[in-house]
Amino acid sequence: MQLYSWNVNGLRACLEKGFCDFLQQEAPDVLCLQETKMLPEQWEGQADGYRIYWNSAEKKGYAGTAVFTRREPLQVQYDMNGLDKSREGRCIALEFPGFWLVTVYSPNSQRELVRLPFRMEWEDLLRGYLMELDRKKPVVLCGDLNVAHRPIDLKNPKTNRGNAGYSDEERGKFSELLACGFLDSFRTLYPEKTDAYSWWSYKFQSRQKNVGWRIDYFLLSERLRPLLQDSRIHSGIPGSDHCPVSLVLADS
């Protein structure tokens, strides 16, 4: 089973940059999107063979998630099954026979970490929700988690320490989640791979110079480890300031 995740930073803009060609060429079983910034009725693309599930933010042109799937889920839950009251469209969960797939767009703590308290509360809600799902069946979590976990996961860790996405608090919440029985699929397979990033600033030719951050992930319950075949970062695919990441799981 091939799963993809991509922060498209505006799906309508990404449509004009080849999104439908990407979908046709890569043909994932499931594609999870973050930062869609649109309502379902604004979708004008082609997605033959896919069911689409939307969770749009109440605020127009902001945040939002979506899932395109060839496989019909057993059920779908939104906003951590109602735990997330932010109305920012940050979470969709699909139950499949072998696991739960949860995609999230984690809140950005913003400059001077002004939104860090909200982010910390949201992280605790998410962790509790994932653990509750995990008691029923294994979980795959994907999305833009808005944190680089380790120094290897961003180009300039020393100068960015304490900034949004690389604060001790955000990194600590990521560590807490791993300690609850989850694996970072990419680092499980490629523990020492450097210069592997999924987001680049639009400034200073950052992408061309590969001055980036790895903030897009696939995490999975430890008991899914035997099914893990690959975890990739598709840095050559344009269309957003993020690139897609993917996970290949053997069918159980």
Tab-separated table of C-alpha atoms in Angstrom:
chain	number	residue	atom	x	y	z
A	1	MET	CA	0.000	0.000	0.000
A	2	GLN	CA	1.438	3.335	-1.062
A	3	LEU	CA	0.554	6.392	1.027
A	4	TYR	CA	1.508	9.981	0.240
A	5	SER	CA	1.304	13.178	2.279
A	6	TRP	CA	1.777	16.708	0.974
A	7	ASN	CA	1.360	20.203	2.335
A	8	VAL	CA	0.222	21.877	-0.874
A	9	ASN	CA	0.138	25.407	0.598
A	10	GLY	CA	-3.069	26.199	-1.251
A	11	LEU	CA	-4.590	23.456	-3.361
A	12	ARG	CA	-6.056	25.820	-5.933
A	13	ALA	CA	-2.590	27.272	-6.546
A	14	CYS	CA	-1.099	23.780	-6.635
A	15	LEU	CA	-3.664	22.751	-9.250
A	16	GLU	CA	-2.112	25.359	-11.541
A	17	LYS	CA	1.346	23.884	-10.884
A	18	GLY	CA	0.670	20.312	-11.959
A	19	PHE	CA	-1.171	18.715	-9.048
A	20	CYS	CA	-3.388	16.531	-11.240
A	21	ASP	CA	-0.383	15.339	-13.267
A	22	PHE	CA	1.309	14.406	-9.993
A	23	LEU	CA	-1.765	12.498	-8.845
A	24	GLN	CA	-1.997	10.583	-12.120
A	25	GLN	CA	1.712	9.794	-12.340
A	26	GLU	CA	2.295	8.765	-8.726
A	27	ALA	CA	-1.146	7.149	-8.346
A	28	PRO	CA	-0.984	6.618	-4.574
A	29	ASP	CA	-3.527	4.424	-2.866
A	30	VAL	CA	-4.101	7.290	-0.450
A	31	LEU	CA	-2.999	10.923	-0.649
A	32	CYS	CA	-3.285	13.158	2.410
A	33	LEU	CA	-3.105	16.924	1.947
A	34	GLN	CA	-2.517	19.752	4.368
A	35	GLU	CA	-3.014	23.498	4.082
A	36	THR	CA	-5.620	23.097	1.346
A	37	LYS	CA	-6.957	26.631	1.968
A	38	MET	CA	-10.222	25.909	0.166
A	39	LEU	CA	-13.774	24.660	0.425
A	40	PRO	CA	-14.895	21.393	-1.220
A	41	GLU	CA	-17.053	23.256	-3.731
A	42	GLN	CA	-13.951	25.094	-4.989
A	43	TRP	CA	-12.343	21.854	-6.189
A	44	GLU	CA	-11.972	21.914	-9.979
A	45	GLY	CA	-9.405	19.179	-10.528
A	46	GLN	CA	-9.536	15.623	-11.855
A	47	ALA	CA	-9.249	12.725	-9.425
A	48	ASP	CA	-10.760	9.740	-11.225
A	49	GLY	CA	-10.991	6.672	-9.035
A	50	TYR	CA	-10.593	8.593	-5.766
A	51	ARG	CA	-13.008	9.348	-2.974
A	52	ILE	CA	-12.248	12.752	-1.447
A	53	TYR	CA	-12.806	13.703	2.183
A	54	TRP	CA	-12.486	17.361	3.143
A	55	ASN	CA	-11.989	19.188	6.425
A	56	SER	CA	-11.898	22.887	5.652
A	57	ALA	CA	-11.203	25.647	8.135
A	58	GLU	CA	-14.037	27.930	9.152
A	59	LYS	CA	-11.780	30.853	8.194
A	60	LYS	CA	-11.667	31.075	4.412
A	61	GLY	CA	-8.328	30.565	2.701
A	62	TYR	CA	-6.710	29.109	5.817
A	63	ALA	CA	-5.324	25.739	6.927
A	64	GLY	CA	-7.531	22.730	6.084
A	65	THR	CA	-6.889	19.087	5.242
A	66	ALA	CA	-8.146	16.580	2.675
A	67	VAL	CA	-7.717	12.898	1.871
A	68	PHE	CA	-7.918	11.301	-1.592
A	69	THR	CA	-8.306	7.528	-1.359
A	70	ARG	CA	-8.802	4.669	-3.786
A	71	ARG	CA	-9.743	2.383	-0.911
A	72	GLU	CA	-13.045	2.991	0.825
A	73	PRO	CA	-12.528	3.486	4.554
A	74	LEU	CA	-14.605	1.724	7.173
A	75	GLN	CA	-15.286	5.080	8.820
A	76	VAL	CA	-14.030	8.662	8.843
A	77	GLN	CA	-13.537	10.960	11.817
A	78	TYR	CA	-12.858	14.690	11.789
A	79	ASP	CA	-11.129	17.026	14.270
A	80	MET	CA	-9.926	14.161	16.500
A	81	ASN	CA	-13.510	12.915	16.659
A	82	GLY	CA	-14.622	16.307	17.939
A	83	LEU	CA	-11.855	16.891	20.486
A	84	ASP	CA	-10.316	19.712	18.442
A	85	LYS	CA	-12.668	22.692	18.752
A	86	SER	CA	-10.489	25.140	16.807
A	87	ARG	CA	-12.511	24.852	13.579
A	88	GLU	CA	-9.280	25.060	11.605
A	89	GLY	CA	-9.735	21.761	9.741
A	90	ARG	CA	-6.516	20.254	11.037
A	91	CYS	CA	-7.290	16.539	11.292
A	92	ILE	CA	-8.948	13.711	9.356
A	93	ALA	CA	-8.807	10.040	10.387
A	94	LEU	CA	-9.774	7.095	8.189
A	95	GLU	CA	-10.182	3.577	9.483
A	96	PHE	CA	-8.984	0.814	7.176
A	97	PRO	CA	-9.081	-2.926	7.921
A	98	GLY	CA	-5.476	-3.052	9.135
A	99	PHE	CA	-4.910	0.381	10.680
A	100	TRP	CA	-6.119	3.898	11.305
A	101	LEU	CA	-4.678	6.593	9.011
A	102	VAL	CA	-4.613	10.031	10.608
A	103	THR	CA	-3.482	13.133	8.747
A	104	VAL	CA	-2.852	16.406	10.545
A	105	TYR	CA	-1.701	19.933	9.878
A	106	SER	CA	-0.128	20.890	13.181
A	107	PRO	CA	-0.486	24.544	14.236
A	108	ASN	CA	2.465	26.827	13.601
A	109	SER	CA	3.684	28.427	16.821
A	110	GLN	CA	4.451	31.626	14.861
A	111	ARG	CA	7.020	34.332	15.470
A	112	GLU	CA	8.134	34.744	19.057
A	113	LEU	CA	6.137	31.565	19.760
A	114	VAL	CA	2.961	33.578	20.328
A	115	ARG	CA	0.798	30.557	19.568
A	116	LEU	CA	2.891	28.032	21.490
A	117	PRO	CA	0.374	27.612	24.354
A	118	PHE	CA	-2.345	26.662	21.859
A	119	ARG	CA	0.114	24.372	20.085
A	120	MET	CA	0.993	22.579	23.326
A	121	GLU	CA	-2.690	21.990	24.165
A	122	TRP	CA	-3.319	20.743	20.642
A	123	GLU	CA	-0.359	18.347	20.851
A	124	ASP	CA	-1.699	16.856	24.075
A	125	LEU	CA	-5.131	16.377	22.515
A	126	LEU	CA	-3.609	14.719	19.469
A	127	ARG	CA	-1.439	12.361	21.497
A	128	GLY	CA	-4.393	11.280	23.608
A	129	TYR	CA	-6.529	10.749	20.517
A	130	LEU	CA	-3.848	8.685	18.789
A	131	MET	CA	-3.342	6.533	21.862
A	132	GLU	CA	-7.072	5.884	22.060
A	133	LEU	CA	-7.130	4.798	18.413
A	134	ASP	CA	-4.010	2.701	18.931
A	135	ARG	CA	-5.762	0.695	21.628
A	136	LYS	CA	-8.175	-0.486	18.928
A	137	LYS	CA	-5.788	-1.022	16.016
A	138	PRO	CA	-2.410	0.305	14.822
A	139	VAL	CA	-2.102	3.913	13.675
A	140	VAL	CA	-0.319	5.654	10.814
A	141	LEU	CA	0.067	9.394	11.388
A	142	CYS	CA	1.128	11.690	8.563
A	143	GLY	CA	1.221	15.338	7.728
A	144	ASP	CA	2.970	18.624	8.256
A	145	LEU	CA	3.838	18.340	11.940
A	146	ASN	CA	5.552	21.749	11.919
A	147	VAL	CA	8.572	20.571	13.888
A	148	ALA	CA	12.076	19.449	13.050
A	149	HIS	CA	12.760	16.826	15.697
A	150	ARG	CA	16.549	16.511	15.702
A	151	PRO	CA	19.486	18.692	14.557
A	152	ILE	CA	19.897	16.423	11.537
A	153	ASP	CA	16.397	17.428	10.424
A	154	LEU	CA	17.198	21.026	9.486
A	155	LYS	CA	20.079	22.802	7.811
A	156	ASN	CA	20.841	25.354	10.520
A	157	PRO	CA	19.911	23.930	13.931
A	158	LYS	CA	22.092	26.248	16.014
A	159	THR	CA	20.699	29.502	14.659
A	160	ASN	CA	17.111	28.223	14.654
A	161	ARG	CA	16.951	26.854	18.184
A	162	GLY	CA	14.031	28.449	19.988
A	163	ASN	CA	12.287	29.487	16.784
A	164	ALA	CA	8.888	28.161	15.757
A	165	GLY	CA	9.295	24.603	14.557
A	166	TYR	CA	12.521	24.056	16.481
A	167	SER	CA	11.663	25.088	20.016
A	168	ASP	CA	12.486	22.767	22.889
A	169	GLU	CA	8.787	22.557	23.709
A	170	GLU	CA	7.707	21.415	20.237
A	171	ARG	CA	10.546	18.940	19.934
A	172	GLY	CA	9.693	17.622	23.380
A	173	LYS	CA	6.091	16.912	22.366
A	174	PHE	CA	7.368	14.986	19.349
A	175	SER	CA	9.598	12.926	21.638
A	176	GLU	CA	6.639	12.266	23.941
A	177	LEU	CA	4.668	10.894	21.007
A	178	LEU	CA	7.485	8.567	19.989
A	179	ALA	CA	7.764	7.394	23.589
A	180	CYS	CA	4.109	6.357	23.458
A	181	GLY	CA	4.961	3.663	20.918
A	182	PHE	CA	5.345	5.389	17.562
A	183	LEU	CA	8.165	5.260	15.013
A	184	ASP	CA	9.428	8.003	12.718
A	185	SER	CA	9.375	5.869	9.562
A	186	PHE	CA	12.049	7.837	7.699
A	187	ARG	CA	14.542	7.840	10.558
A	188	THR	CA	13.809	4.176	11.280
A	189	LEU	CA	15.035	3.312	7.785
A	190	TYR	CA	17.562	6.133	7.269
A	191	PRO	CA	18.811	7.105	10.738
A	192	GLU	CA	21.835	9.111	9.616
A	193	LYS	CA	20.757	10.472	6.228
A	194	THR	CA	21.596	14.160	6.006
A	195	ASP	CA	20.275	16.976	3.805
A	196	ALA	CA	16.860	15.264	3.676
A	197	TYR	CA	14.295	18.047	3.890
A	198	SER	CA	10.614	18.488	3.006
A	199	TRP	CA	10.160	22.256	3.366
A	200	TRP	CA	12.164	25.243	2.121
A	201	SER	CA	11.535	28.944	2.560
A	202	TYR	CA	10.617	30.820	-0.595
A	203	LYS	CA	13.335	33.320	0.368
A	204	PHE	CA	17.043	33.333	-0.489
A	205	GLN	CA	16.791	30.517	-3.082
A	206	SER	CA	16.513	28.113	-0.158
A	207	ARG	CA	15.218	25.213	-2.190
A	208	GLN	CA	17.856	25.537	-4.869
A	209	LYS	CA	20.522	25.569	-2.142
A	210	ASN	CA	18.718	22.836	-0.153
A	211	VAL	CA	18.569	24.954	2.979
A	212	GLY	CA	15.525	23.249	4.399
A	213	TRP	CA	13.693	21.523	7.236
A	214	ARG	CA	12.188	18.046	7.548
A	215	ILE	CA	8.800	18.789	9.072
A	216	ASP	CA	6.557	16.415	7.063
A	217	TYR	CA	6.355	12.898	8.451
A	218	PHE	CA	4.912	9.438	8.460
A	219	LEU	CA	4.820	8.002	11.975
A	220	LEU	CA	3.449	4.557	12.714
A	221	SER	CA	2.664	2.299	15.631
A	222	GLU	CA	5.675	0.179	16.519
A	223	ARG	CA	3.781	-3.030	15.788
A	224	LEU	CA	3.515	-1.984	12.137
A	225	ARG	CA	7.321	-2.082	11.830
A	226	PRO	CA	7.322	-5.514	10.077
A	227	LEU	CA	5.142	-4.008	7.310
A	228	LEU	CA	7.369	-0.961	6.731
A	229	GLN	CA	8.996	-1.225	3.298
A	230	ASP	CA	10.042	2.335	2.482
A	231	SER	CA	9.677	5.965	3.521
A	232	ARG	CA	10.674	8.587	0.985
A	233	ILE	CA	10.990	12.359	0.564
A	234	HIS	CA	10.154	13.467	-2.987
A	235	SER	CA	12.201	16.652	-3.087
A	236	GLY	CA	12.118	16.850	-6.893
A	237	ILE	CA	8.346	17.363	-7.075
A	238	PRO	CA	7.440	21.079	-7.346
A	239	GLY	CA	4.126	22.808	-6.713
A	240	SER	CA	4.509	23.990	-3.115
A	241	ASP	CA	7.145	25.142	-0.643
A	242	HIS	CA	6.818	21.602	0.745
A	243	CYS	CA	7.438	18.417	-1.210
A	244	PRO	CA	5.455	15.190	-0.855
A	245	VAL	CA	6.588	12.414	1.468
A	246	SER	CA	5.500	8.805	1.099
A	247	LEU	CA	5.248	5.524	2.943
A	248	VAL	CA	5.111	2.018	1.508
A	249	LEU	CA	3.491	-0.634	3.705
A	250	ALA	CA	3.158	-4.310	2.870
A	251	ASP	CA	-0.449	-5.439	2.871
A	252	SER	CA	-1.122	-7.352	6.065
